Amino acid sequence: MAKLNIQKTINKIETEFLKKDIPLLRIGDNIKVGVKIIEGSKERVQFYEGTIIARKNSSINTTITVRKTLQGIGIERIFLIHSPKIDSITVLRSSKVRRSKLYYLRNLKGKASRLKQTFK
């Protein structure tokens, strides 16, 4: 019984830190993530734009993997959605995909790596 009570208290504490203003994020969405960066005593927001290729759900530890191509080189970055370093997340466009992980995009180049856009 003690383990159940500990888990309940951990869940209660975690729910206080969950962000409420996160949009619905799907695999294949093109998103723009604003990341807070501290340089010296100044703080600024740097935006990272790319496609969501993976998502891992576990309450406060929910992560998304965002991939973008810069000068022919693929760059992937993993973001904790509920992190205080994430300033904003905006969905630019949605795509129709039939997979939960888009790791096959790592092997595609150029126009072959495009996804079919869906309109809401």
PDB file of C-alpha atoms in Angstrom:
ATOM      1  CA  MET A   1       0.000   0.000   0.000  1.00  0.00           C
ATOM      2  CA  ALA A   2       2.856   2.371   0.694  1.00  0.00           C
ATOM      3  CA  LYS A   3       3.983   2.218  -2.939  1.00  0.00           C
ATOM      4  CA  LEU A   4       0.523   3.225  -4.164  1.00  0.00           C
ATOM      5  CA  ASN A   5       0.436   6.233  -1.860  1.00  0.00           C
ATOM      6  CA  ILE A   6       3.898   7.328  -2.964  1.00  0.00           C
ATOM      7  CA  GLN A   7       2.915   7.013  -6.629  1.00  0.00           C
ATOM      8  CA  LYS A   8      -0.263   9.033  -6.032  1.00  0.00           C
ATOM      9  CA  THR A   9       1.696  11.831  -4.377  1.00  0.00           C
ATOM     10  CA  ILE A  10       4.246  11.830  -7.209  1.00  0.00           C
ATOM     11  CA  ASN A  11       1.432  12.067  -9.787  1.00  0.00           C
ATOM     12  CA  LYS A  12      -0.217  14.874  -7.822  1.00  0.00           C
ATOM     13  CA  ILE A  13       3.028  16.869  -7.752  1.00  0.00           C
ATOM     14  CA  GLU A  14       3.660  16.241 -11.471  1.00  0.00           C
ATOM     15  CA  THR A  15       0.212  17.484 -12.500  1.00  0.00           C
ATOM     16  CA  GLU A  16       0.989  20.888 -10.987  1.00  0.00           C
ATOM     17  CA  PHE A  17       3.836  21.359 -13.479  1.00  0.00           C
ATOM     18  CA  LEU A  18       1.982  20.215 -16.612  1.00  0.00           C
ATOM     19  CA  LYS A  19       1.465  22.971 -19.181  1.00  0.00           C
ATOM     20  CA  LYS A  20      -2.141  23.653 -20.184  1.00  0.00           C
ATOM     21  CA  ASP A  21      -1.536  25.743 -23.330  1.00  0.00           C
ATOM     22  CA  ILE A  22       0.017  23.023 -25.528  1.00  0.00           C
ATOM     23  CA  PRO A  23      -1.706  22.540 -28.905  1.00  0.00           C
ATOM     24  CA  LEU A  24      -2.690  19.106 -30.215  1.00  0.00           C
ATOM     25  CA  LEU A  25       0.543  17.675 -31.632  1.00  0.00           C
ATOM     26  CA  ARG A  26       0.422  14.825 -34.130  1.00  0.00           C
ATOM     27  CA  ILE A  27       3.116  12.874 -35.904  1.00  0.00           C
ATOM     28  CA  GLY A  28       3.932  14.550 -39.231  1.00  0.00           C
ATOM     29  CA  ASP A  29       3.017  18.081 -38.120  1.00  0.00           C
ATOM     30  CA  ASN A  30       5.323  20.924 -39.056  1.00  0.00           C
ATOM     31  CA  ILE A  31       5.832  22.903 -35.874  1.00  0.00           C
ATOM     32  CA  LYS A  32       7.724  25.917 -34.621  1.00  0.00           C
ATOM     33  CA  VAL A  33       9.178  25.533 -31.120  1.00  0.00           C
ATOM     34  CA  GLY A  34      10.374  28.585 -29.198  1.00  0.00           C
ATOM     35  CA  VAL A  35      13.252  27.618 -26.883  1.00  0.00           C
ATOM     36  CA  LYS A  36      14.480  29.979 -24.155  1.00  0.00           C
ATOM     37  CA  ILE A  37      18.239  30.503 -24.284  1.00  0.00           C
ATOM     38  CA  ILE A  38      20.230  32.282 -21.590  1.00  0.00           C
ATOM     39  CA  GLU A  39      23.358  34.098 -22.770  1.00  0.00           C
ATOM     40  CA  GLY A  40      25.162  35.752 -19.910  1.00  0.00           C
ATOM     41  CA  SER A  41      22.522  37.788 -18.103  1.00  0.00           C
ATOM     42  CA  LYS A  42      20.198  38.086 -21.104  1.00  0.00           C
ATOM     43  CA  GLU A  43      17.441  35.678 -22.062  1.00  0.00           C
ATOM     44  CA  ARG A  44      16.102  35.280 -25.596  1.00  0.00           C
ATOM     45  CA  VAL A  45      13.859  32.905 -27.538  1.00  0.00           C
ATOM     46  CA  GLN A  46      15.300  30.881 -30.404  1.00  0.00           C
ATOM     47  CA  PHE A  47      12.873  29.174 -32.765  1.00  0.00           C
ATOM     48  CA  TYR A  48      13.355  25.649 -34.117  1.00  0.00           C
ATOM     49  CA  GLU A  49      11.151  24.655 -37.040  1.00  0.00           C
ATOM     50  CA  GLY A  50      10.700  21.107 -38.292  1.00  0.00           C
ATOM     51  CA  THR A  51       8.564  17.973 -38.593  1.00  0.00           C
ATOM     52  CA  ILE A  52       7.543  15.783 -35.668  1.00  0.00           C
ATOM     53  CA  ILE A  53       8.860  12.302 -36.414  1.00  0.00           C
ATOM     54  CA  ALA A  54       8.295  10.690 -32.997  1.00  0.00           C
ATOM     55  CA  ARG A  55       6.431  11.200 -29.747  1.00  0.00           C
ATOM     56  CA  LYS A  56       6.825   9.485 -26.386  1.00  0.00           C
ATOM     57  CA  ASN A  57       4.040   9.941 -23.847  1.00  0.00           C
ATOM     58  CA  SER A  58       4.566   9.667 -20.114  1.00  0.00           C
ATOM     59  CA  SER A  59       2.750  12.548 -18.388  1.00  0.00           C
ATOM     60  CA  ILE A  60       5.317  15.196 -17.457  1.00  0.00           C
ATOM     61  CA  ASN A  61       8.138  13.463 -19.378  1.00  0.00           C
ATOM     62  CA  THR A  62       6.362  13.626 -22.754  1.00  0.00           C
ATOM     63  CA  THR A  63       8.889  14.218 -25.523  1.00  0.00           C
ATOM     64  CA  ILE A  64       8.720  14.952 -29.232  1.00  0.00           C
ATOM     65  CA  THR A  65      11.481  14.429 -31.765  1.00  0.00           C
ATOM     66  CA  VAL A  66      11.615  17.225 -34.350  1.00  0.00           C
ATOM     67  CA  ARG A  67      13.577  16.867 -37.586  1.00  0.00           C
ATOM     68  CA  LYS A  68      14.615  19.573 -40.005  1.00  0.00           C
ATOM     69  CA  THR A  69      16.924  19.627 -42.997  1.00  0.00           C
ATOM     70  CA  LEU A  70      19.516  22.375 -43.169  1.00  0.00           C
ATOM     71  CA  GLN A  71      21.702  22.616 -46.282  1.00  0.00           C
ATOM     72  CA  GLY A  72      21.122  18.952 -47.094  1.00  0.00           C
ATOM     73  CA  ILE A  73      21.965  17.726 -43.590  1.00  0.00           C
ATOM     74  CA  GLY A  74      19.232  16.333 -41.346  1.00  0.00           C
ATOM     75  CA  ILE A  75      19.133  17.656 -37.783  1.00  0.00           C
ATOM     76  CA  GLU A  76      17.008  16.068 -35.064  1.00  0.00           C
ATOM     77  CA  ARG A  77      16.286  17.476 -31.646  1.00  0.00           C
ATOM     78  CA  ILE A  78      14.287  16.020 -28.768  1.00  0.00           C
ATOM     79  CA  PHE A  79      12.120  18.404 -26.747  1.00  0.00           C
ATOM     80  CA  LEU A  80      10.449  17.866 -23.373  1.00  0.00           C
ATOM     81  CA  ILE A  81       7.020  19.408 -23.994  1.00  0.00           C
ATOM     82  CA  HIS A  82       6.397  20.450 -20.389  1.00  0.00           C
ATOM     83  CA  SER A  83       9.879  21.871 -19.836  1.00  0.00           C
ATOM     84  CA  PRO A  84      10.130  25.469 -18.574  1.00  0.00           C
ATOM     85  CA  LYS A  85      12.710  26.091 -21.328  1.00  0.00           C
ATOM     86  CA  ILE A  86       9.994  25.679 -23.987  1.00  0.00           C
ATOM     87  CA  ASP A  87       8.424  29.092 -24.537  1.00  0.00           C
ATOM     88  CA  SER A  88       5.888  28.301 -27.260  1.00  0.00           C
ATOM     89  CA  ILE A  89       4.807  25.581 -29.675  1.00  0.00           C
ATOM     90  CA  THR A  90       2.817  26.451 -32.789  1.00  0.00           C
ATOM     91  CA  VAL A  91       1.547  24.047 -35.441  1.00  0.00           C
ATOM     92  CA  LEU A  92       2.299  25.423 -38.906  1.00  0.00           C
ATOM     93  CA  ARG A  93       0.725  22.632 -40.967  1.00  0.00           C
ATOM     94  CA  SER A  94      -0.452  19.057 -40.591  1.00  0.00           C
ATOM     95  CA  SER A  95       0.352  16.068 -42.750  1.00  0.00           C
ATOM     96  CA  LYS A  96      -1.372  12.759 -43.423  1.00  0.00           C
ATOM     97  CA  VAL A  97       0.742   9.888 -42.116  1.00  0.00           C
ATOM     98  CA  ARG A  98      -0.017   6.262 -41.348  1.00  0.00           C
ATOM     99  CA  ARG A  99       2.862   5.552 -38.991  1.00  0.00           C
ATOM    100  CA  SER A 100       3.508   6.381 -35.347  1.00  0.00           C
ATOM    101  CA  LYS A 101       7.244   6.898 -35.952  1.00  0.00           C
ATOM    102  CA  LEU A 102       8.575   8.504 -39.136  1.00  0.00           C
ATOM    103  CA  TYR A 103      12.132   7.221 -38.859  1.00  0.00           C
ATOM    104  CA  TYR A 104      12.096   6.321 -42.567  1.00  0.00           C
ATOM    105  CA  LEU A 105      12.460  10.058 -43.320  1.00  0.00           C
ATOM    106  CA  ARG A 106      16.092   9.775 -42.199  1.00  0.00           C
ATOM    107  CA  ASN A 107      16.908   7.843 -45.380  1.00  0.00           C
ATOM    108  CA  LEU A 108      15.057  10.165 -47.789  1.00  0.00           C
ATOM    109  CA  LYS A 109      16.490  13.291 -49.378  1.00  0.00           C
ATOM    110  CA  GLY A 110      15.045  16.327 -51.138  1.00  0.00           C
ATOM    111  CA  LYS A 111      11.508  16.175 -52.499  1.00  0.00           C
ATOM    112  CA  ALA A 112      11.154  12.505 -51.537  1.00  0.00           C
ATOM    113  CA  SER A 113      11.027  13.510 -47.856  1.00  0.00           C
ATOM    114  CA  ARG A 114       7.873  15.618 -48.285  1.00  0.00           C
ATOM    115  CA  LEU A 115       4.653  14.547 -46.577  1.00  0.00           C
ATOM    116  CA  LYS A 116       1.155  14.928 -47.956  1.00  0.00           C
ATOM    117  CA  GLN A 117      -0.503  17.967 -46.370  1.00  0.00           C
ATOM    118  CA  THR A 118      -3.949  17.783 -44.765  1.00  0.00           C
ATOM    119  CA  PHE A 119      -6.286  20.751 -44.510  1.00  0.00           C
ATOM    120  CA  LYS A 120      -8.566  21.230 -41.526  1.00  0.00           C
TER     121      LYS A 120
END
